[in-house]
């Protein structure tokens, strides 16, 4: 992980809603970040609690819009309806083709979009995220999803863990080995879509490049029961390590598939 160590992050809340102050203070205390009551000048990124959600805002004149996780509306709702179900590339790569719903450990959870797609298709998904700030965005989205009847069942199949997946995967006992381990490490300039660009700019500041991804692949190969899947930009080389045994290719993305060292 090579985030900018000088990135200053604070917590704030919508000043029109003073009733959010206690919740914002709890988030700030949980993360060990300052709570701003009188403006966020001097900070690069700010986690802002609004009546709708928790969102991450970047400071500065050309700052992109807020970044947040959401499993109920927007792109998540659209993908639920029109994403292609078990035929979509991600689902095929993970092995959902013939009615199977493997257990999945998403070792690079991010904003949880891929994990949500898999959970929506019936998989039990453990999401691991090492950035406490991003994990807090995820937790906020999961709490909202659990309360929304249209996705509450899906949210119940998602379990969030804060921590470094490298240590967590390495320490998995036999009984908890997942069938599939999924990796989507940060990669520069992975998409030209405005939405992803905005998110990437914020993520680059917060978490930097995932330079330890090859080590995570090696750990995953030792623990997955059925396969390891790595998401890459379509034209990027595979992660350093063994050659993938296959891949599923989309328009801008490729999913490399690896057979684990010891299946069962
Ligand atoms: C490109 S994003 C993943 C996006 C995600 N697939 C989605 O659908 O929203 C990569 C994320 O993985 C996290 N990450 C990278 N390596 C990790 C590790 N070893 N343990 C836990 N999280 C990790 C980063 O902090 C970052 O949030």
PDB file of C-alpha atoms and ligand atoms in Angstrom:
ATOM      1  CA  UNK A   1       0.000   0.000   0.000  1.00  0.00           C
ATOM      2  CA  UNK A   2       1.557   3.357  -0.958  1.00  0.00           C
ATOM      3  CA  UNK A   3      -0.979   6.040  -0.103  1.00  0.00           C
ATOM      4  CA  UNK A   4       0.218   9.563   0.413  1.00  0.00           C
ATOM      5  CA  UNK A   5       1.100   9.655   4.126  1.00  0.00           C
ATOM      6  CA  UNK A   6       0.470  13.414   4.126  1.00  0.00           C
ATOM      7  CA  UNK A   7      -3.210  12.983   3.173  1.00  0.00           C
ATOM      8  CA  UNK A   8      -5.223  14.617   5.930  1.00  0.00           C
ATOM      9  CA  UNK A   9      -8.653  13.113   6.554  1.00  0.00           C
ATOM     10  CA  UNK A  10     -11.389  14.454   8.841  1.00  0.00           C
ATOM     11  CA  UNK A  11     -14.999  13.611   9.715  1.00  0.00           C
ATOM     12  CA  UNK A  12     -17.879  16.112   9.472  1.00  0.00           C
ATOM     13  CA  UNK A  13     -21.659  16.153   9.195  1.00  0.00           C
ATOM     14  CA  UNK A  14     -24.245  18.122   7.268  1.00  0.00           C
ATOM     15  CA  UNK A  15     -24.549  21.352   9.318  1.00  0.00           C
ATOM     16  CA  UNK A  16     -28.273  21.554   8.456  1.00  0.00           C
ATOM     17  CA  UNK A  17     -28.691  18.367  10.506  1.00  0.00           C
ATOM     18  CA  UNK A  18     -27.200  18.876  13.985  1.00  0.00           C
ATOM     19  CA  UNK A  19     -28.931  15.664  15.087  1.00  0.00           C
ATOM     20  CA  UNK A  20     -26.175  13.803  13.173  1.00  0.00           C
ATOM     21  CA  UNK A  21     -23.431  15.192  15.432  1.00  0.00           C
ATOM     22  CA  UNK A  22     -23.340  12.275  17.881  1.00  0.00           C
ATOM     23  CA  UNK A  23     -23.180   9.665  15.095  1.00  0.00           C
ATOM     24  CA  UNK A  24     -20.421  11.650  13.320  1.00  0.00           C
ATOM     25  CA  UNK A  25     -18.493  11.911  16.592  1.00  0.00           C
ATOM     26  CA  UNK A  26     -18.739   8.134  17.030  1.00  0.00           C
ATOM     27  CA  UNK A  27     -17.377   7.589  13.503  1.00  0.00           C
ATOM     28  CA  UNK A  28     -14.513  10.025  14.158  1.00  0.00           C
ATOM     29  CA  UNK A  29     -13.660   8.285  17.432  1.00  0.00           C
ATOM     30  CA  UNK A  30     -13.834   4.851  15.808  1.00  0.00           C
ATOM     31  CA  UNK A  31     -11.410   5.933  13.070  1.00  0.00           C
ATOM     32  CA  UNK A  32      -9.202   8.068  15.313  1.00  0.00           C
ATOM     33  CA  UNK A  33      -9.829  11.082  13.040  1.00  0.00           C
ATOM     34  CA  UNK A  34     -10.650  14.673  13.992  1.00  0.00           C
ATOM     35  CA  UNK A  35     -14.309  15.748  13.975  1.00  0.00           C
ATOM     36  CA  UNK A  36     -14.728  19.124  12.249  1.00  0.00           C
ATOM     37  CA  UNK A  37     -17.418  21.369  13.615  1.00  0.00           C
ATOM     38  CA  UNK A  38     -16.432  24.592  11.842  1.00  0.00           C
ATOM     39  CA  UNK A  39     -15.459  23.793   8.252  1.00  0.00           C
ATOM     40  CA  UNK A  40     -12.990  21.341   6.779  1.00  0.00           C
ATOM     41  CA  UNK A  41     -10.244  23.758   5.672  1.00  0.00           C
ATOM     42  CA  UNK A  42      -6.824  22.174   6.017  1.00  0.00           C
ATOM     43  CA  UNK A  43      -8.014  18.654   5.193  1.00  0.00           C
ATOM     44  CA  UNK A  44      -7.603  16.812   1.886  1.00  0.00           C
ATOM     45  CA  UNK A  45     -10.466  14.368   2.325  1.00  0.00           C
ATOM     46  CA  UNK A  46     -13.531  14.531   4.499  1.00  0.00           C
ATOM     47  CA  UNK A  47     -15.945  11.778   5.501  1.00  0.00           C
ATOM     48  CA  UNK A  48     -19.252  13.627   5.658  1.00  0.00           C
ATOM     49  CA  UNK A  49     -22.350  12.199   7.317  1.00  0.00           C
ATOM     50  CA  UNK A  50     -25.583  13.343   5.645  1.00  0.00           C
ATOM     51  CA  UNK A  51     -29.161  12.229   6.335  1.00  0.00           C
ATOM     52  CA  UNK A  52     -28.897   9.929   3.269  1.00  0.00           C
ATOM     53  CA  UNK A  53     -25.478   8.352   3.758  1.00  0.00           C
ATOM     54  CA  UNK A  54     -21.820   8.637   4.670  1.00  0.00           C
ATOM     55  CA  UNK A  55     -19.721  10.014   1.806  1.00  0.00           C
ATOM     56  CA  UNK A  56     -16.100  10.839   1.134  1.00  0.00           C
ATOM     57  CA  UNK A  57     -15.467  14.300  -0.278  1.00  0.00           C
ATOM     58  CA  UNK A  58     -12.241  15.635  -1.663  1.00  0.00           C
ATOM     59  CA  UNK A  59     -11.243  19.238  -0.987  1.00  0.00           C
ATOM     60  CA  UNK A  60     -10.124  21.757  -3.580  1.00  0.00           C
ATOM     61  CA  UNK A  61     -11.561  23.681  -6.520  1.00  0.00           C
ATOM     62  CA  UNK A  62     -11.437  20.827  -9.088  1.00  0.00           C
ATOM     63  CA  UNK A  63     -12.518  18.164  -6.601  1.00  0.00           C
ATOM     64  CA  UNK A  64     -14.661  15.369  -8.040  1.00  0.00           C
ATOM     65  CA  UNK A  65     -18.100  14.663  -6.552  1.00  0.00           C
ATOM     66  CA  UNK A  66     -18.539  12.563  -3.412  1.00  0.00           C
ATOM     67  CA  UNK A  67     -17.593   8.887  -3.283  1.00  0.00           C
ATOM     68  CA  UNK A  68     -19.846   6.485  -1.383  1.00  0.00           C
ATOM     69  CA  UNK A  69     -20.983   2.884  -1.356  1.00  0.00           C
ATOM     70  CA  UNK A  70     -24.588   2.107  -2.199  1.00  0.00           C
ATOM     71  CA  UNK A  71     -26.358  -1.211  -2.702  1.00  0.00           C
ATOM     72  CA  UNK A  72     -29.919   0.067  -2.911  1.00  0.00           C
ATOM     73  CA  UNK A  73     -30.301   2.693  -5.665  1.00  0.00           C
ATOM     74  CA  UNK A  74     -28.305   4.062  -8.612  1.00  0.00           C
ATOM     75  CA  UNK A  75     -25.874   1.790 -10.414  1.00  0.00           C
ATOM     76  CA  UNK A  76     -26.492  -1.144  -8.026  1.00  0.00           C
ATOM     77  CA  UNK A  77     -30.226  -1.133  -8.768  1.00  0.00           C
ATOM     78  CA  UNK A  78     -29.584  -0.864 -12.505  1.00  0.00           C
ATOM     79  CA  UNK A  79     -27.098  -3.737 -12.481  1.00  0.00           C
ATOM     80  CA  UNK A  80     -29.482  -5.884 -10.429  1.00  0.00           C
ATOM     81  CA  UNK A  81     -32.108  -5.507 -13.114  1.00  0.00           C
ATOM     82  CA  UNK A  82     -30.089  -5.368 -16.323  1.00  0.00           C
ATOM     83  CA  UNK A  83     -26.603  -6.659 -15.402  1.00  0.00           C
ATOM     84  CA  UNK A  84     -26.975 -10.029 -17.101  1.00  0.00           C
ATOM     85  CA  UNK A  85     -27.399 -12.262 -14.043  1.00  0.00           C
ATOM     86  CA  UNK A  86     -25.300 -15.422 -14.050  1.00  0.00           C
ATOM     87  CA  UNK A  87     -24.233 -14.775 -17.640  1.00  0.00           C
ATOM     88  CA  UNK A  88     -22.259 -11.625 -16.817  1.00  0.00           C
ATOM     89  CA  UNK A  89     -18.487 -11.831 -17.014  1.00  0.00           C
ATOM     90  CA  UNK A  90     -17.851 -11.617 -13.279  1.00  0.00           C
ATOM     91  CA  UNK A  91     -20.351 -14.394 -12.526  1.00  0.00           C
ATOM     92  CA  UNK A  92     -18.913 -16.663 -15.221  1.00  0.00           C
ATOM     93  CA  UNK A  93     -15.362 -16.083 -13.977  1.00  0.00           C
ATOM     94  CA  UNK A  94     -16.341 -16.979 -10.422  1.00  0.00           C
ATOM     95  CA  UNK A  95     -18.061 -20.153 -11.665  1.00  0.00           C
ATOM     96  CA  UNK A  96     -21.762 -19.404 -11.262  1.00  0.00           C
ATOM     97  CA  UNK A  97     -22.746 -20.785 -14.636  1.00  0.00           C
ATOM     98  CA  UNK A  98     -24.432 -24.055 -13.749  1.00  0.00           C
ATOM     99  CA  UNK A  99     -26.479 -23.095 -10.737  1.00  0.00           C
ATOM    100  CA  UNK A 100     -23.546 -23.158  -8.298  1.00  0.00           C
ATOM    101  CA  UNK A 101     -23.278 -20.405  -5.687  1.00  0.00           C
ATOM    102  CA  UNK A 102     -19.774 -20.808  -4.233  1.00  0.00           C
ATOM    103  CA  UNK A 103     -18.633 -19.121  -1.055  1.00  0.00           C
ATOM    104  CA  UNK A 104     -16.459 -16.147  -2.012  1.00  0.00           C
ATOM    105  CA  UNK A 105     -13.841 -14.199  -0.122  1.00  0.00           C
ATOM    106  CA  UNK A 106     -13.474 -10.791  -1.765  1.00  0.00           C
ATOM    107  CA  UNK A 107     -10.015  -9.859  -0.514  1.00  0.00           C
ATOM    108  CA  UNK A 108     -10.051  -6.332  -1.997  1.00  0.00           C
ATOM    109  CA  UNK A 109     -13.576  -5.152  -1.194  1.00  0.00           C
ATOM    110  CA  UNK A 110     -13.325  -1.440  -2.105  1.00  0.00           C
ATOM    111  CA  UNK A 111     -16.857  -0.069  -2.404  1.00  0.00           C
ATOM    112  CA  UNK A 112     -18.287  -3.591  -2.573  1.00  0.00           C
ATOM    113  CA  UNK A 113     -19.854  -3.454  -6.036  1.00  0.00           C
ATOM    114  CA  UNK A 114     -18.447  -6.758  -7.253  1.00  0.00           C
ATOM    115  CA  UNK A 115     -19.203  -8.410  -3.909  1.00  0.00           C
ATOM    116  CA  UNK A 116     -22.781  -7.184  -4.072  1.00  0.00           C
ATOM    117  CA  UNK A 117     -23.272  -8.620  -7.578  1.00  0.00           C
ATOM    118  CA  UNK A 118     -22.085 -12.025  -6.363  1.00  0.00           C
ATOM    119  CA  UNK A 119     -24.198 -11.891  -3.189  1.00  0.00           C
ATOM    120  CA  UNK A 120     -27.215 -10.868  -5.258  1.00  0.00           C
ATOM    121  CA  UNK A 121     -26.689 -14.001  -7.364  1.00  0.00           C
ATOM    122  CA  UNK A 122     -26.762 -16.166  -4.236  1.00  0.00           C
ATOM    123  CA  UNK A 123     -23.122 -16.376  -3.058  1.00  0.00           C
ATOM    124  CA  UNK A 124     -22.138 -15.891   0.570  1.00  0.00           C
ATOM    125  CA  UNK A 125     -19.439 -13.221   0.363  1.00  0.00           C
ATOM    126  CA  UNK A 126     -16.877 -12.174   2.952  1.00  0.00           C
ATOM    127  CA  UNK A 127     -15.583  -8.701   2.120  1.00  0.00           C
ATOM    128  CA  UNK A 128     -12.119  -7.755   3.384  1.00  0.00           C
ATOM    129  CA  UNK A 129     -11.004  -4.123   3.233  1.00  0.00           C
ATOM    130  CA  UNK A 130      -7.862  -2.756   4.832  1.00  0.00           C
ATOM    131  CA  UNK A 131      -8.587   0.961   4.584  1.00  0.00           C
ATOM    132  CA  UNK A 132     -10.602   1.863   7.707  1.00  0.00           C
ATOM    133  CA  UNK A 133     -12.149   4.838   5.873  1.00  0.00           C
ATOM    134  CA  UNK A 134     -13.345   2.733   2.931  1.00  0.00           C
ATOM    135  CA  UNK A 135     -14.526   0.003   5.294  1.00  0.00           C
ATOM    136  CA  UNK A 136     -16.603   2.659   7.088  1.00  0.00           C
ATOM    137  CA  UNK A 137     -18.249   3.628   3.766  1.00  0.00           C
ATOM    138  CA  UNK A 138     -18.988  -0.048   3.196  1.00  0.00           C
ATOM    139  CA  UNK A 139     -20.414  -0.507   6.671  1.00  0.00           C
ATOM    140  CA  UNK A 140     -22.714   2.483   6.128  1.00  0.00           C
ATOM    141  CA  UNK A 141     -23.967   1.022   2.827  1.00  0.00           C
ATOM    142  CA  UNK A 142     -24.538  -2.392   4.405  1.00  0.00           C
ATOM    143  CA  UNK A 143     -26.570  -0.909   7.262  1.00  0.00           C
ATOM    144  CA  UNK A 144     -28.776   0.882   4.720  1.00  0.00           C
ATOM    145  CA  UNK A 145     -29.074  -2.258   2.606  1.00  0.00           C
ATOM    146  CA  UNK A 146     -30.152  -4.409   5.546  1.00  0.00           C
ATOM    147  CA  UNK A 147     -33.009  -1.944   6.148  1.00  0.00           C
ATOM    148  CA  UNK A 148     -34.137  -1.897   2.482  1.00  0.00           C
ATOM    149  CA  UNK A 149     -36.618  -4.723   1.736  1.00  0.00           C
ATOM    150  CA  UNK A 150     -35.498  -5.075  -1.913  1.00  0.00           C
ATOM    151  CA  UNK A 151     -31.882  -5.933  -0.985  1.00  0.00           C
ATOM    152  CA  UNK A 152     -32.001  -6.999   2.665  1.00  0.00           C
ATOM    153  CA  UNK A 153     -31.697 -10.715   1.826  1.00  0.00           C
ATOM    154  CA  UNK A 154     -28.672 -10.027  -0.351  1.00  0.00           C
ATOM    155  CA  UNK A 155     -27.068  -7.863   2.349  1.00  0.00           C
ATOM    156  CA  UNK A 156     -27.534 -10.718   4.832  1.00  0.00           C
ATOM    157  CA  UNK A 157     -25.199 -12.815   2.644  1.00  0.00           C
ATOM    158  CA  UNK A 158     -22.421 -10.178   2.936  1.00  0.00           C
ATOM    159  CA  UNK A 159     -20.010 -10.084   5.858  1.00  0.00           C
ATOM    160  CA  UNK A 160     -17.524  -7.237   6.187  1.00  0.00           C
ATOM    161  CA  UNK A 161     -14.107  -7.576   7.818  1.00  0.00           C
ATOM    162  CA  UNK A 162     -11.661  -4.748   8.379  1.00  0.00           C
ATOM    163  CA  UNK A 163      -8.059  -5.822   7.998  1.00  0.00           C
ATOM    164  CA  UNK A 164      -5.271  -6.838   5.659  1.00  0.00           C
ATOM    165  CA  UNK A 165      -6.385  -9.768   3.539  1.00  0.00           C
ATOM    166  CA  UNK A 166      -2.808 -10.978   3.205  1.00  0.00           C
ATOM    167  CA  UNK A 167      -2.637 -11.848   6.910  1.00  0.00           C
ATOM    168  CA  UNK A 168      -6.273 -12.900   7.076  1.00  0.00           C
ATOM    169  CA  UNK A 169      -6.125 -15.291   4.117  1.00  0.00           C
ATOM    170  CA  UNK A 170      -2.811 -16.731   5.291  1.00  0.00           C
ATOM    171  CA  UNK A 171      -4.305 -17.495   8.702  1.00  0.00           C
ATOM    172  CA  UNK A 172      -7.565 -19.088   7.509  1.00  0.00           C
ATOM    173  CA  UNK A 173      -8.170 -22.410   9.253  1.00  0.00           C
ATOM    174  CA  UNK A 174      -9.112 -25.421   7.105  1.00  0.00           C
ATOM    175  CA  UNK A 175     -12.817 -25.215   7.968  1.00  0.00           C
ATOM    176  CA  UNK A 176     -13.049 -21.596   6.793  1.00  0.00           C
ATOM    177  CA  UNK A 177     -11.339 -21.899   3.428  1.00  0.00           C
ATOM    178  CA  UNK A 178     -13.644 -20.300   0.845  1.00  0.00           C
ATOM    179  CA  UNK A 179     -14.355 -21.925  -2.500  1.00  0.00           C
ATOM    180  CA  UNK A 180     -13.358 -18.808  -4.422  1.00  0.00           C
ATOM    181  CA  UNK A 181     -11.020 -15.938  -3.574  1.00  0.00           C
ATOM    182  CA  UNK A 182     -11.574 -12.803  -5.624  1.00  0.00           C
ATOM    183  CA  UNK A 183      -9.006 -10.022  -6.089  1.00  0.00           C
ATOM    184  CA  UNK A 184      -9.458  -6.627  -7.698  1.00  0.00           C
ATOM    185  CA  UNK A 185      -6.323  -4.691  -6.741  1.00  0.00           C
ATOM    186  CA  UNK A 186      -5.904  -1.033  -7.652  1.00  0.00           C
ATOM    187  CA  UNK A 187      -4.578  -0.458 -11.141  1.00  0.00           C
ATOM    188  CA  UNK A 188      -3.853   2.989 -12.585  1.00  0.00           C
ATOM    189  CA  UNK A 189      -6.119   4.250 -15.406  1.00  0.00           C
ATOM    190  CA  UNK A 190      -8.326   1.188 -15.409  1.00  0.00           C
ATOM    191  CA  UNK A 191     -11.353   2.849 -16.977  1.00  0.00           C
ATOM    192  CA  UNK A 192     -12.239   5.994 -18.829  1.00  0.00           C
ATOM    193  CA  UNK A 193     -15.704   6.223 -17.273  1.00  0.00           C
ATOM    194  CA  UNK A 194     -16.134   9.506 -15.386  1.00  0.00           C
ATOM    195  CA  UNK A 195     -17.580   7.718 -12.344  1.00  0.00           C
ATOM    196  CA  UNK A 196     -14.615   5.367 -11.976  1.00  0.00           C
ATOM    197  CA  UNK A 197     -12.113   8.142 -12.666  1.00  0.00           C
ATOM    198  CA  UNK A 198     -13.578  10.215  -9.861  1.00  0.00           C
ATOM    199  CA  UNK A 199     -13.430   7.279  -7.476  1.00  0.00           C
ATOM    200  CA  UNK A 200      -9.916   6.337  -8.556  1.00  0.00           C
ATOM    201  CA  UNK A 201      -8.603   9.833  -7.844  1.00  0.00           C
ATOM    202  CA  UNK A 202      -9.910   9.657  -4.302  1.00  0.00           C
ATOM    203  CA  UNK A 203      -8.775   6.055  -3.817  1.00  0.00           C
ATOM    204  CA  UNK A 204      -5.270   6.822  -5.125  1.00  0.00           C
ATOM    205  CA  UNK A 205      -4.936   9.480  -2.442  1.00  0.00           C
ATOM    206  CA  UNK A 206      -6.345   7.301   0.271  1.00  0.00           C
ATOM    207  CA  UNK A 207      -4.936   3.835  -0.373  1.00  0.00           C
ATOM    208  CA  UNK A 208      -2.389   4.276  -3.191  1.00  0.00           C
ATOM    209  CA  UNK A 209      -1.363   1.383  -5.423  1.00  0.00           C
ATOM    210  CA  UNK A 210      -1.808  -2.184  -4.195  1.00  0.00           C
ATOM    211  CA  UNK A 211       1.809  -3.169  -4.777  1.00  0.00           C
ATOM    212  CA  UNK A 212       1.492  -6.273  -2.642  1.00  0.00           C
ATOM    213  CA  UNK A 213      -1.139  -7.820  -4.951  1.00  0.00           C
ATOM    214  CA  UNK A 214       1.226 -10.595  -6.206  1.00  0.00           C
ATOM    215  CA  UNK A 215       1.786 -11.700  -2.589  1.00  0.00           C
ATOM    216  CA  UNK A 216      -1.966 -11.707  -2.040  1.00  0.00           C
ATOM    217  CA  UNK A 217      -2.401 -13.868  -5.154  1.00  0.00           C
ATOM    218  CA  UNK A 218       0.140 -16.368  -3.790  1.00  0.00           C
ATOM    219  CA  UNK A 219      -1.671 -16.512  -0.426  1.00  0.00           C
ATOM    220  CA  UNK A 220      -5.035 -16.904  -2.165  1.00  0.00           C
ATOM    221  CA  UNK A 221      -3.758 -19.771  -4.316  1.00  0.00           C
ATOM    222  CA  UNK A 222      -2.774 -21.636  -1.178  1.00  0.00           C
ATOM    223  CA  UNK A 223      -6.209 -21.238   0.449  1.00  0.00           C
ATOM    224  CA  UNK A 224      -8.984 -21.162  -2.181  1.00  0.00           C
ATOM    225  CA  UNK A 225     -10.727 -24.506  -2.607  1.00  0.00           C
ATOM    226  CA  UNK A 226     -11.878 -24.113  -6.201  1.00  0.00           C
ATOM    227  CA  UNK A 227     -10.426 -21.029  -7.891  1.00  0.00           C
ATOM    228  CA  UNK A 228      -8.883 -17.607  -7.587  1.00  0.00           C
ATOM    229  CA  UNK A 229     -10.177 -14.837  -9.837  1.00  0.00           C
ATOM    230  CA  UNK A 230      -8.261 -11.609 -10.482  1.00  0.00           C
ATOM    231  CA  UNK A 231      -9.858  -8.612 -12.173  1.00  0.00           C
ATOM    232  CA  UNK A 232      -7.541  -6.669 -14.472  1.00  0.00           C
ATOM    233  CA  UNK A 233      -7.909  -3.970 -17.116  1.00  0.00           C
ATOM    234  CA  UNK A 234      -8.440  -5.813 -20.428  1.00  0.00           C
ATOM    235  CA  UNK A 235      -4.997  -5.109 -21.862  1.00  0.00           C
ATOM    236  CA  UNK A 236      -2.962  -5.222 -18.648  1.00  0.00           C
ATOM    237  CA  UNK A 237      -0.550  -8.095 -18.052  1.00  0.00           C
ATOM    238  CA  UNK A 238      -1.615 -10.705 -15.489  1.00  0.00           C
ATOM    239  CA  UNK A 239      -0.391 -10.201 -11.933  1.00  0.00           C
ATOM    240  CA  UNK A 240       3.197 -11.368 -11.331  1.00  0.00           C
ATOM    241  CA  UNK A 241       3.095 -15.053 -10.424  1.00  0.00           C
ATOM    242  CA  UNK A 242       1.840 -18.258 -12.006  1.00  0.00           C
ATOM    243  CA  UNK A 243       0.056 -18.066 -15.351  1.00  0.00           C
ATOM    244  CA  UNK A 244      -3.740 -17.951 -15.246  1.00  0.00           C
ATOM    245  CA  UNK A 245      -5.407 -21.143 -16.456  1.00  0.00           C
ATOM    246  CA  UNK A 246      -8.080 -19.160 -18.292  1.00  0.00           C
ATOM    247  CA  UNK A 247      -9.774 -15.811 -18.502  1.00  0.00           C
ATOM    248  CA  UNK A 248     -13.119 -14.188 -19.211  1.00  0.00           C
ATOM    249  CA  UNK A 249     -12.772 -11.055 -21.278  1.00  0.00           C
ATOM    250  CA  UNK A 250     -15.096  -8.065 -21.299  1.00  0.00           C
ATOM    251  CA  UNK A 251     -14.984  -4.751 -23.123  1.00  0.00           C
ATOM    252  CA  UNK A 252     -12.668  -2.999 -20.687  1.00  0.00           C
ATOM    253  CA  UNK A 253     -12.027  -5.660 -18.061  1.00  0.00           C
ATOM    254  CA  UNK A 254     -10.527  -9.143 -17.958  1.00  0.00           C
ATOM    255  CA  UNK A 255     -11.023 -11.745 -15.235  1.00  0.00           C
ATOM    256  CA  UNK A 256      -8.013 -14.061 -14.911  1.00  0.00           C
ATOM    257  CA  UNK A 257      -8.846 -17.475 -13.465  1.00  0.00           C
ATOM    258  CA  UNK A 258      -6.334 -19.566 -11.507  1.00  0.00           C
ATOM    259  CA  UNK A 259      -6.570 -23.141 -10.287  1.00  0.00           C
ATOM    260  CA  UNK A 260      -5.557 -23.233  -6.608  1.00  0.00           C
ATOM    261  CA  UNK A 261      -2.564 -25.287  -5.377  1.00  0.00           C
ATOM    262  CA  UNK A 262      -4.760 -27.786  -3.531  1.00  0.00           C
ATOM    263  CA  UNK A 263      -8.399 -28.127  -4.481  1.00  0.00           C
ATOM    264  CA  UNK A 264     -10.723 -30.488  -2.648  1.00  0.00           C
TER     265      UNK A 264
HETATM  266  C1  LIG B   1      -9.953  -1.369  -6.933  1.00  0.00           C
HETATM  267  S1  LIG B   1     -10.589  -1.423  -5.305  1.00  0.00           S
HETATM  268  C2  LIG B   1     -11.749  -2.754  -5.361  1.00  0.00           C
HETATM  269  C3  LIG B   1     -13.082  -2.375  -5.949  1.00  0.00           C
HETATM  270  C4  LIG B   1     -14.137  -3.419  -5.722  1.00  0.00           C
HETATM  271  N1  LIG B   1     -13.890  -4.637  -6.462  1.00  0.00           N
HETATM  272  C5  LIG B   1     -15.538  -2.909  -6.010  1.00  0.00           C
HETATM  273  O1  LIG B   1     -16.274  -3.613  -6.730  1.00  0.00           O
HETATM  274  O2  LIG B   1     -15.912  -1.841  -5.499  1.00  0.00           O
HETATM  275  C6  LIG B   1      -9.286  -2.157  -4.388  1.00  0.00           C
HETATM  276  C7  LIG B   1      -9.518  -2.131  -2.879  1.00  0.00           C
HETATM  277  O3  LIG B   1      -8.825  -3.223  -2.300  1.00  0.00           O
HETATM  278  C8  LIG B   1      -8.276  -2.828  -1.073  1.00  0.00           C
HETATM  279  N2  LIG B   1      -7.153  -3.743  -0.808  1.00  0.00           N
HETATM  280  C9  LIG B   1      -6.058  -3.930  -1.574  1.00  0.00           C
HETATM  281  N3  LIG B   1      -5.243  -4.861  -1.037  1.00  0.00           N
HETATM  282  C10 LIG B   1      -5.841  -5.270   0.110  1.00  0.00           C
HETATM  283  C11 LIG B   1      -5.494  -6.206   1.114  1.00  0.00           C
HETATM  284  N4  LIG B   1      -4.335  -6.885   1.068  1.00  0.00           N
HETATM  285  N5  LIG B   1      -6.340  -6.383   2.141  1.00  0.00           N
HETATM  286  C12 LIG B   1      -7.498  -5.694   2.205  1.00  0.00           C
HETATM  287  N6  LIG B   1      -7.885  -4.766   1.295  1.00  0.00           N
HETATM  288  C13 LIG B   1      -7.064  -4.561   0.256  1.00  0.00           C
HETATM  289  C14 LIG B   1      -7.872  -1.385  -1.302  1.00  0.00           C
HETATM  290  O4  LIG B   1      -7.765  -0.695  -0.063  1.00  0.00           O
HETATM  291  C15 LIG B   1      -9.021  -0.885  -2.166  1.00  0.00           C
HETATM  292  O5  LIG B   1     -10.057  -0.351  -1.384  1.00  0.00           O
END
